[in-house]
Short mmCIF file of C-alpha atoms in Angstrom, two decimals:
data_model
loop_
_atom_site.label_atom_id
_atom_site.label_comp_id
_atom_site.label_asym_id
_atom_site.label_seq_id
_atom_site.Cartn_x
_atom_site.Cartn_y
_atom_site.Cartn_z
CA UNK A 81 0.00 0.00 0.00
CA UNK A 82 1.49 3.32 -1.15
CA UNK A 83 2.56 5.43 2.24
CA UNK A 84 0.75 8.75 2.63
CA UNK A 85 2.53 12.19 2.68
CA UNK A 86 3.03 12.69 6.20
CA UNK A 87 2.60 16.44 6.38
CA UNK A 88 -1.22 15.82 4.50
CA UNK A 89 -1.64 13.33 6.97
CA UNK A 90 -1.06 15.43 9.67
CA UNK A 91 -3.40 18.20 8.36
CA UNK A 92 -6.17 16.06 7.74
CA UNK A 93 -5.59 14.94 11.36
CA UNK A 94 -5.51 17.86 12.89
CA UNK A 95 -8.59 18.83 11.26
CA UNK A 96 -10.28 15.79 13.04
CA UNK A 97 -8.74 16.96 16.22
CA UNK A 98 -10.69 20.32 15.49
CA UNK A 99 -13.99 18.76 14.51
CA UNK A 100 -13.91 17.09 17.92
CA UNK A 101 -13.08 20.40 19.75
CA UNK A 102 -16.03 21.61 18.51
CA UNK A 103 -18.24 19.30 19.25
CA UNK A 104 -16.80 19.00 23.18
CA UNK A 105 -14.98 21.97 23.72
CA UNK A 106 -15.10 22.00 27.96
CA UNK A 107 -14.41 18.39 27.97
CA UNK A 108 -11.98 17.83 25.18
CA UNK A 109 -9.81 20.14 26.74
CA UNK A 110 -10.27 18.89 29.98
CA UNK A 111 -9.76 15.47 29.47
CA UNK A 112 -7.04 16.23 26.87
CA UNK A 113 -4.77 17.57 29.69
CA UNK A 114 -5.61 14.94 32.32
CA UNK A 115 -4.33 12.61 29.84
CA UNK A 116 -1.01 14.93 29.11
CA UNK A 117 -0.28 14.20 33.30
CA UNK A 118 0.16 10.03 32.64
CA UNK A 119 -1.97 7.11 31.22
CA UNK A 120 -4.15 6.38 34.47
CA UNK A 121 -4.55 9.69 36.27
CA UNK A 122 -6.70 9.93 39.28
CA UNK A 123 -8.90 13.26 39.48
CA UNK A 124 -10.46 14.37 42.18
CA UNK A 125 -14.29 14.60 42.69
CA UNK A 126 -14.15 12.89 38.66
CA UNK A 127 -12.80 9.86 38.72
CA UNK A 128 -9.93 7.77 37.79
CA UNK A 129 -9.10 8.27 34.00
CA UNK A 130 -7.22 5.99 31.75
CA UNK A 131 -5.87 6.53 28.55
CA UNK A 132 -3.92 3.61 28.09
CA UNK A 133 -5.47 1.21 25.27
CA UNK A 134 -4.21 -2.04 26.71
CA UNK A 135 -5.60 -1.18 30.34
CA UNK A 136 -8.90 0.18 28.53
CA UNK A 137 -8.82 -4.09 27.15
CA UNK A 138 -8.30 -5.34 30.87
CA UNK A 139 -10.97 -3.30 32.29
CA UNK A 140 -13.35 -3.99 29.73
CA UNK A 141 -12.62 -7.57 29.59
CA UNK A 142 -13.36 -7.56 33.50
CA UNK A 143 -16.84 -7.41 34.16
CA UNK A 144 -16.86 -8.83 38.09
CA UNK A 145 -14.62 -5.63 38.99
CA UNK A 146 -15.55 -3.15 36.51
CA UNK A 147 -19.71 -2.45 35.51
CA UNK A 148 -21.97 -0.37 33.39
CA UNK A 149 -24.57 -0.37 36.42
CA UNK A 150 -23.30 1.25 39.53
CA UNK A 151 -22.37 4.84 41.06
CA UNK A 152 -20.66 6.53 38.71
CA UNK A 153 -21.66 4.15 35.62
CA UNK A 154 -23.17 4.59 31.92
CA UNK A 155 -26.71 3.23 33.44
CA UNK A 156 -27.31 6.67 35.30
CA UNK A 157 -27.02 8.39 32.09
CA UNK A 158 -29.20 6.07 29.83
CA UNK A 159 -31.16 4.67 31.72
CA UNK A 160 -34.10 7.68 32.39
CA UNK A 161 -34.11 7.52 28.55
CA UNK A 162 -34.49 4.04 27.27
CA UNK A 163 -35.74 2.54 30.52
CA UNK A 164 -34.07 -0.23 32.55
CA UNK A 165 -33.31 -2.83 29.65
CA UNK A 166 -31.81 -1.18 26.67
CA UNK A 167 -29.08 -3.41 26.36
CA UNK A 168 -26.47 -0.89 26.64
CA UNK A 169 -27.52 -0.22 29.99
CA UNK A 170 -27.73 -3.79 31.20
CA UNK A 171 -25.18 -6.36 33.14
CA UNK A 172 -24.62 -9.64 34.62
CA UNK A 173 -27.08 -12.67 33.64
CA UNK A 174 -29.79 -10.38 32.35
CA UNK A 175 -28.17 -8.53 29.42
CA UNK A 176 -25.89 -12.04 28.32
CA UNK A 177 -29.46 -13.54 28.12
CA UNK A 178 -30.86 -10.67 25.46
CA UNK A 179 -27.83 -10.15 23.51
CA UNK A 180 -27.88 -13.87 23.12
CA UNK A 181 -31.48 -13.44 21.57
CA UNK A 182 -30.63 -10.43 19.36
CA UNK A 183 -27.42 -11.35 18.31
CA UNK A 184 -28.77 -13.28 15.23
CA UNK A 185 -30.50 -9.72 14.56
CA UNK A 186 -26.85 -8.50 13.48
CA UNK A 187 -26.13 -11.61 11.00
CA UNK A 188 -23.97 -11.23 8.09
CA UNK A 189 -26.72 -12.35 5.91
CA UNK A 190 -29.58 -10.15 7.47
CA UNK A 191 -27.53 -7.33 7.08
CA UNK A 192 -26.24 -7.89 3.87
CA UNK A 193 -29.64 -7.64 2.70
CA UNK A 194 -30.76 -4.68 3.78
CA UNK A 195 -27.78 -3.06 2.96
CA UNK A 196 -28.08 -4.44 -1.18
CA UNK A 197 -31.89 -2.89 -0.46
CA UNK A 198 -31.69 0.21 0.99
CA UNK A 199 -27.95 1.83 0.78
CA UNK A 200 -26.57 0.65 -2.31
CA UNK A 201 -29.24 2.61 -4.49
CA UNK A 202 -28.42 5.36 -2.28
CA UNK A 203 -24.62 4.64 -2.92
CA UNK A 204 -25.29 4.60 -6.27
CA UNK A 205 -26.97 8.07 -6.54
CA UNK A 206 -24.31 9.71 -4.73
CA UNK A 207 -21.92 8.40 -7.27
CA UNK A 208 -23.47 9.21 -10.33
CA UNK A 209 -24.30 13.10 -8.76
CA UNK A 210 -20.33 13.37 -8.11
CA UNK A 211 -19.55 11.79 -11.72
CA UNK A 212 -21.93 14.96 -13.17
CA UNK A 213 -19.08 17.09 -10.89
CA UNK A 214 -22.07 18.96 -8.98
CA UNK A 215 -21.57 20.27 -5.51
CA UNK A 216 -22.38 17.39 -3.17
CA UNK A 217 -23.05 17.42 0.51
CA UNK A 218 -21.49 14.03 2.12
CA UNK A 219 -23.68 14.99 5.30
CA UNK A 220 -26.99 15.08 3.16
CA UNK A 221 -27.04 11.74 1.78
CA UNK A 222 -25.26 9.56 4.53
CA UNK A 223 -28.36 11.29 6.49
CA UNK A 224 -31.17 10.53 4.03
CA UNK A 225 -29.10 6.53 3.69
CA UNK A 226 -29.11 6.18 7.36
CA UNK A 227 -32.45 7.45 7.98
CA UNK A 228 -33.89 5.15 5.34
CA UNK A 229 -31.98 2.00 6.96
CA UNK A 230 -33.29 2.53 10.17
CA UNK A 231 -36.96 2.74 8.99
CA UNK A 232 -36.02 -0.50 7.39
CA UNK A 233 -34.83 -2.03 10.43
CA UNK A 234 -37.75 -0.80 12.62
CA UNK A 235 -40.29 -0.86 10.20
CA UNK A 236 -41.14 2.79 10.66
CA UNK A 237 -42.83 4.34 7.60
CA UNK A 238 -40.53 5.33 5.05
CA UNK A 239 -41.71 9.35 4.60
CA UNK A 240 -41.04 9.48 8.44
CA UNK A 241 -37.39 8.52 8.26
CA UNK A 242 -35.90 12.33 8.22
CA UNK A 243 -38.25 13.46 11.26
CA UNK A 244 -36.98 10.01 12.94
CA UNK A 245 -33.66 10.92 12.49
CA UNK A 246 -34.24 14.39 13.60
CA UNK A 247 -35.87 13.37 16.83
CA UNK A 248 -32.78 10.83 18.03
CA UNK A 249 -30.50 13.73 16.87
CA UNK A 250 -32.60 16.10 19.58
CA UNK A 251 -32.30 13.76 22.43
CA UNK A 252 -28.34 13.18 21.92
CA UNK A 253 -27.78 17.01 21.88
CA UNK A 254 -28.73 16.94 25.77
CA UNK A 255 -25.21 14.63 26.69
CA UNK A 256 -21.71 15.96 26.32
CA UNK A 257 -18.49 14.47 27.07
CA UNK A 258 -18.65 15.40 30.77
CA UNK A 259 -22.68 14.51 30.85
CA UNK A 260 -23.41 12.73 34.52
CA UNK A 261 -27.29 13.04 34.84
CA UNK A 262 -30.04 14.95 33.28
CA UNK A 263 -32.45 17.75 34.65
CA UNK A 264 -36.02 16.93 34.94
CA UNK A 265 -36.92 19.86 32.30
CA UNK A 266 -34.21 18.00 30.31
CA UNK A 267 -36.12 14.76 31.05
CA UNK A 268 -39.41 16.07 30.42
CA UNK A 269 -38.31 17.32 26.42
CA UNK A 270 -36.53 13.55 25.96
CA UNK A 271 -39.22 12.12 27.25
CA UNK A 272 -41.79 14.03 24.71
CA UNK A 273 -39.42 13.31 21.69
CA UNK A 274 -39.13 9.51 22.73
CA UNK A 275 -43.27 9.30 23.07
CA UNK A 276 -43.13 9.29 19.20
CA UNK A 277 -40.38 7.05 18.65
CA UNK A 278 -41.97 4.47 21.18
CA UNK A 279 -45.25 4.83 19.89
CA UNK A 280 -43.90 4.14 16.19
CA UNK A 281 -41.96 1.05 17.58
CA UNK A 282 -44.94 -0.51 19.69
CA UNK A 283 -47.16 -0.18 16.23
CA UNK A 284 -44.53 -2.33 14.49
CA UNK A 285 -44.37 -4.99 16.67
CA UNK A 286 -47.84 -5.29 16.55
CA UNK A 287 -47.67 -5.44 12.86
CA UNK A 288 -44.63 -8.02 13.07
CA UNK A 289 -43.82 -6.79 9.25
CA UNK A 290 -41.26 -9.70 7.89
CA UNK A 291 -37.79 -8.51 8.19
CA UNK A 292 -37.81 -5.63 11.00
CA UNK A 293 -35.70 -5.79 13.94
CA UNK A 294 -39.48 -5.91 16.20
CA UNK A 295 -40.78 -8.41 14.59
CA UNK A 296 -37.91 -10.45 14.78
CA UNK A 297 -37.78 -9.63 18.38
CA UNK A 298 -41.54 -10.17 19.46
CA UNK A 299 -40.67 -13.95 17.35
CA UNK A 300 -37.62 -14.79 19.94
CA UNK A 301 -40.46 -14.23 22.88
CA UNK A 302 -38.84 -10.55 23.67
CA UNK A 303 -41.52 -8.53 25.44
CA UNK A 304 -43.27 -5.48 23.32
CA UNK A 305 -41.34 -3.16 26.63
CA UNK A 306 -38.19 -4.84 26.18
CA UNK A 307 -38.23 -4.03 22.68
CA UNK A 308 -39.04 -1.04 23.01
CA UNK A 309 -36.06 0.03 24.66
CA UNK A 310 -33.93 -1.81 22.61
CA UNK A 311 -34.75 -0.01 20.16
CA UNK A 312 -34.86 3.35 20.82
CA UNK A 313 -31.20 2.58 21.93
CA UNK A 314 -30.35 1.52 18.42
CA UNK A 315 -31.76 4.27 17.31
CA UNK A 316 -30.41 7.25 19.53
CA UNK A 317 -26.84 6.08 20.22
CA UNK A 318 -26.65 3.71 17.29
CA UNK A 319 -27.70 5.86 14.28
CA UNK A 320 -25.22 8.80 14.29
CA UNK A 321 -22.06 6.35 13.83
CA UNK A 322 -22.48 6.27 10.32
CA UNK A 323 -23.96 9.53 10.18
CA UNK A 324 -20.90 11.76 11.74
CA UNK A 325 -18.06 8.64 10.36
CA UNK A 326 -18.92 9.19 6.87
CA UNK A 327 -18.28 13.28 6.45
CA UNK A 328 -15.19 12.56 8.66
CA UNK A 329 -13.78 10.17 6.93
CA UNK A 330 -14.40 11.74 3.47
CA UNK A 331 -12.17 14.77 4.53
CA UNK A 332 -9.71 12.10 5.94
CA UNK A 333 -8.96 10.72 2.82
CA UNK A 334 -9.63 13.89 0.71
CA UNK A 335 -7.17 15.67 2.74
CA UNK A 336 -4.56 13.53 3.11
CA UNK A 337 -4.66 12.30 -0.68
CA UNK A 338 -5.54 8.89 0.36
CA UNK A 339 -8.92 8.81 -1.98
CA UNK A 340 -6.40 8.80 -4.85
CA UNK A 341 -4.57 5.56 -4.09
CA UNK A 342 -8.71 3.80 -2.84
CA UNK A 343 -10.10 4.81 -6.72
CA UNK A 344 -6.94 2.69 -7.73
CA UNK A 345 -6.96 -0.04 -5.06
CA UNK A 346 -10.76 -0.51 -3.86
CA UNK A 347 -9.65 -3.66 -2.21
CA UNK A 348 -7.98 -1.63 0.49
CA UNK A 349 -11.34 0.33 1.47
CA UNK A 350 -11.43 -2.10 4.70
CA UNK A 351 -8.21 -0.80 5.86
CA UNK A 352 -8.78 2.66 5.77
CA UNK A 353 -12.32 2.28 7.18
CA UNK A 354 -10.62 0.79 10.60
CA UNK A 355 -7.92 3.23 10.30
CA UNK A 356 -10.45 5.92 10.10
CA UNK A 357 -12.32 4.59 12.90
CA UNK A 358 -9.13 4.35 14.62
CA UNK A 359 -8.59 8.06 14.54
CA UNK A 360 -12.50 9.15 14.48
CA UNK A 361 -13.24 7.01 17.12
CA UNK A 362 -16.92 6.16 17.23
CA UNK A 363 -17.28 5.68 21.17
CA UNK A 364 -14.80 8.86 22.65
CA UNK A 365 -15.51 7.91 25.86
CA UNK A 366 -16.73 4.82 28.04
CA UNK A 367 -17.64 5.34 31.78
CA UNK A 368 -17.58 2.18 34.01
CA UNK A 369 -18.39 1.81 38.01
CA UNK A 370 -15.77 0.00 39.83
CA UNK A 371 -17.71 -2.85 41.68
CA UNK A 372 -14.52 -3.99 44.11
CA UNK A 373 -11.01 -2.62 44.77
CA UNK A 374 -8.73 -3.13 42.60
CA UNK A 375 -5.20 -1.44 40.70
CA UNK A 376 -4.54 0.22 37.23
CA UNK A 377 -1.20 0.22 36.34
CA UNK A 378 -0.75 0.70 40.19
CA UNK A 379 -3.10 3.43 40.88
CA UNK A 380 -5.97 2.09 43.36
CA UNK A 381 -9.50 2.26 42.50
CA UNK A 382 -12.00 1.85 45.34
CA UNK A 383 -15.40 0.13 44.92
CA UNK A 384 -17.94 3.09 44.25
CA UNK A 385 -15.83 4.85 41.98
CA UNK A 386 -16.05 6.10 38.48
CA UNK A 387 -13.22 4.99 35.64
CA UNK A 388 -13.34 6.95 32.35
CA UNK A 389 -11.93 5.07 29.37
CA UNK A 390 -10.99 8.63 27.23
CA UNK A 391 -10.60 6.01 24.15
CA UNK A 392 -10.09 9.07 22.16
CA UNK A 393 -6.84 10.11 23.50
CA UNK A 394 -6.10 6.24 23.77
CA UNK A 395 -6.07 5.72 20.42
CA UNK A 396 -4.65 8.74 18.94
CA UNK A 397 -1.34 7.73 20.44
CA UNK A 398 -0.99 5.77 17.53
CA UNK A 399 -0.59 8.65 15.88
CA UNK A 400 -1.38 10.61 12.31
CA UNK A 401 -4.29 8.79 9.76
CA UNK A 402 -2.24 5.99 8.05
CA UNK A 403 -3.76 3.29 6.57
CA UNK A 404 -0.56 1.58 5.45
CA UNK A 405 0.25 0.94 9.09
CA UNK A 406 -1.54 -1.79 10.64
CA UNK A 407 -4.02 -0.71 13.11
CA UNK A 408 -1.95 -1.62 17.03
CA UNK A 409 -3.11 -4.88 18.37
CA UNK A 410 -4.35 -3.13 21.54
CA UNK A 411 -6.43 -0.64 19.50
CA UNK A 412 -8.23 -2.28 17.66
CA UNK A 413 -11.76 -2.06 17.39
CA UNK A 414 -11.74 -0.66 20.82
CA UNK A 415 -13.73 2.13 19.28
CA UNK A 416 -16.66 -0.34 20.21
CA UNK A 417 -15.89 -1.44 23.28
CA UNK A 418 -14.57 -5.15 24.55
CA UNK A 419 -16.13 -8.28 26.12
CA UNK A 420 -19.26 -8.23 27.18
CA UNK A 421 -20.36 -5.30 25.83
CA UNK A 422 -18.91 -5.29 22.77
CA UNK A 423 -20.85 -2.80 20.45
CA UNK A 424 -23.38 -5.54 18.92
CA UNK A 425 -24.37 -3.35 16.36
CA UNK A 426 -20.74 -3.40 14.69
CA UNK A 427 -21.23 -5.43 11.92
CA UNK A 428 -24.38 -2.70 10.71
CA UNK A 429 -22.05 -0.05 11.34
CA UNK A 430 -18.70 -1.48 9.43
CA UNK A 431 -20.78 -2.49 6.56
CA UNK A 432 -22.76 0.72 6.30
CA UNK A 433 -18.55 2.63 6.48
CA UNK A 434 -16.97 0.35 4.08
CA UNK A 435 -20.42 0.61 1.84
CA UNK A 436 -20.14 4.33 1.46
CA UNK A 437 -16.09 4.38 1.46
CA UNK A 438 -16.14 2.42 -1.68
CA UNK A 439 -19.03 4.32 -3.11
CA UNK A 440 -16.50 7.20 -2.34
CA UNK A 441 -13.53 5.55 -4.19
CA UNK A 442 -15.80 4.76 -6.75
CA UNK A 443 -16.62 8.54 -7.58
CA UNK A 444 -13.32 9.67 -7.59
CA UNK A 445 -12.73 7.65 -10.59
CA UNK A 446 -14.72 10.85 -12.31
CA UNK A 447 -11.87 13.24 -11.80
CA UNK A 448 -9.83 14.43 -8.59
CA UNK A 449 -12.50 15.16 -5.41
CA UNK A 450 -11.80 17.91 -3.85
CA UNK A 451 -13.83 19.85 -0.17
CA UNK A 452 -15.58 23.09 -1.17
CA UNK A 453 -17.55 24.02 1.84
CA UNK A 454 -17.08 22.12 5.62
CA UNK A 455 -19.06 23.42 8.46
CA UNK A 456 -18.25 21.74 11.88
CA UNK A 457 -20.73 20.85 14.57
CA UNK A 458 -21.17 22.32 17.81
CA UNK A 459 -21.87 21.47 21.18
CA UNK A 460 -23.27 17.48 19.62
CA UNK A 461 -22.32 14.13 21.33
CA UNK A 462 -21.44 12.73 17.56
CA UNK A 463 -18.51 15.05 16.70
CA UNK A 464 -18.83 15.70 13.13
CA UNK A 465 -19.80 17.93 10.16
CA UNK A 466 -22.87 19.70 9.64
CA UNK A 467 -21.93 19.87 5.86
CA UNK A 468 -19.37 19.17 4.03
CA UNK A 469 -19.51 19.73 -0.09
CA UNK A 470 -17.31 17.96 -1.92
CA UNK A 471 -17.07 18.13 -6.13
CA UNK A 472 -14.92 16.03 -8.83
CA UNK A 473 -12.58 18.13 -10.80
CA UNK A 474 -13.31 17.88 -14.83
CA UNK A 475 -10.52 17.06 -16.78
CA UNK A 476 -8.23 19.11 -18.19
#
């Protein structure tokens, strides 16, 4: 694989340094210099932060000393929106027994086909708009794709997929980096935007449509609650992976000049999608409670405590974008967690990024892409772009 120039690499980095700022300006900065002082850095009345990706594995491969549900834990945050069995939220005996049940949700072949139904046309309109050279907004149609996949999935009506989208988008713009709990007027406006989102799910389980993630659920015996809050978690943390990934990894690759060698070399696309991921980092931060004492890289935890995994600053020790390095052993696909709670939505979310990046190497096959417009987000819990135009260059 041809090697990158390293100072486009570094620009194109940076620039996904800045997108992040944006997004979590308070506790980018915060957390950026707490992991300046050392790789496990205790911080009073916060926690005990780590930074390290191989002791980010350990804990996360430890679930009798380290927990989603506890003081301090990712339960206190999700659970007053999804309810008490959202998956993401769950531990022990309880959430091993669902995930077994929806893991065949998130088979190859399941997957596969929705994908070939829903993105691929998508994929293919975004390719022939670039090969016309117009103006085209990445954020636009990875929106429209991923709204139209999750009203697949859930069976929502089609013509409801933007306002879908819209609403999930609402109730992650209430958590930030440094997020512990919400207010109850906070509550009160999540809980009105979820009212439609539950009552759209609880109509498609009655209707059991073949092929949607609640009818396949209500089949395994899963209760019509139960699915419910499964998923409106897919839906509000698992939707905007794809949707703030794809603009970031189009200026990634635009940037740095790596689109050039992927319109040569599709076959690479899966390389620079986990590289990408590598330095986007879906999941920026993972909070767990520590259930007994214990030491990281001989700093004592106490039971009752908080750990925060900053994954982000984890695995940008790795350094600039480079796809023709190997991803580090301990790094990888720690953007979605380890063990137990390994991000089961994963395989939807790899397929959707290596769908798209090869649509992308694809159109640059119509002349040399190049960014026009980029407009970063603000104050979001998916750091990404709020546009981003990109157009193929005629030929001279």
């Amino acid at each position: 694989m041809t090697r990158l120039d390293a100072r486009a690499a570094r620009r194109a980095t940076r620039e996904d340094r800045r997108v992040v700022l944006h997004a979590h300006r308070a506790g980018y900065l915060a957390l950026r210099g707490i992991t300046r002082l050392g790789r496990v850095v205790r911080v009073p009345g916060l926690g005990v932060v780590v930074s390290d990706a191989a002791r980010m594995r350990e804990i996360l491969l430890d679930p009798g000393t380290y927990s989603k549900v506890g003081p301090g834990g990712s339960d206190r945050l999700w659970t007053p929106i999804i309810g008490p069995r959202g998956l993401l939220n769950m531990d022990g005996a309880e959430h091993a027994h669902l995930r077994r049940k929806l893991t065949p949700l998130f088979s190859q072949k399941f997957l596969r086909s929705i994908v070939d139904e829903v993105l691929t046309p998508e994929m293919d309109g975004f390719v022939a708009a670039v090969a016309r050279h117009e103006d085209v907004d990445v954020v636009t149609v990875i929106e429209r794709a991923a709204a139209l996949i999750i009203c697949r999935l859930t069976g929502y009506p089609e013509d409801d997929a933007a306002a879908q989208l819209a609403r999930a988008r609402e109730i992650l713009g209430f958590v930030t980096l440094t997020t512990k709990s919400f207010t109850d007027a906070q509550l009160a406006v999540i809980h009105e935007k979820l009212a439609v989102l539950n009552a759209s799910t609880r109509t498609a389980y009655r209707a059991a449509a073949p092929g949607t993630v609640p009818a396949l659920m209500r089949a395994e015996g899963i209760t019509e609650d139960d699915t419910v809050a499964v998923v409106t978690a897919m839906i509000v943390a698992g939707t905007e992976t794809i949707v703030s990934f794809a603009p970031r990894f189009t200026n990634l690759v635009v940037e740095s000049g790596h689109l050039d060698h992927l319109a040569r070399h599709p076959e690479d696309v899966p390389a620079a999608v986990a590289e990408a991921m590598r330095v986007t980092v879906p999941s920026p931060v993972m909070i767990r409670s520590v259930l007994r004492d214990d030491r990281v890289a001989g700093v004592r935890v106490r039971a009752g405590e908080r750990i925060i995994l900053a994954n982000i600053f984890a695995c940008a020790r790795a350094g600039d974008f480079d796809p023709s390095r190997p991803v580090p052993k301990e790094m990888r696909q720690l953007w979605f967690g380890a063990g137990a709670h390994f991000c089961i939505g994963m395989p939807l979310a790899t397929l959707e990024a290596e769908v798209f990046a090869t649509a992308l190497a694809r159109a640059a096959e119509a002349g040399r892409i190049g960014v026009r417009a980029r407009v970063r987000k603000q104050r979001t819990m998916a750091a990404s772009y709020s546009r981003l135009v990109i157009r193929a260059e005629r030929p001279a």
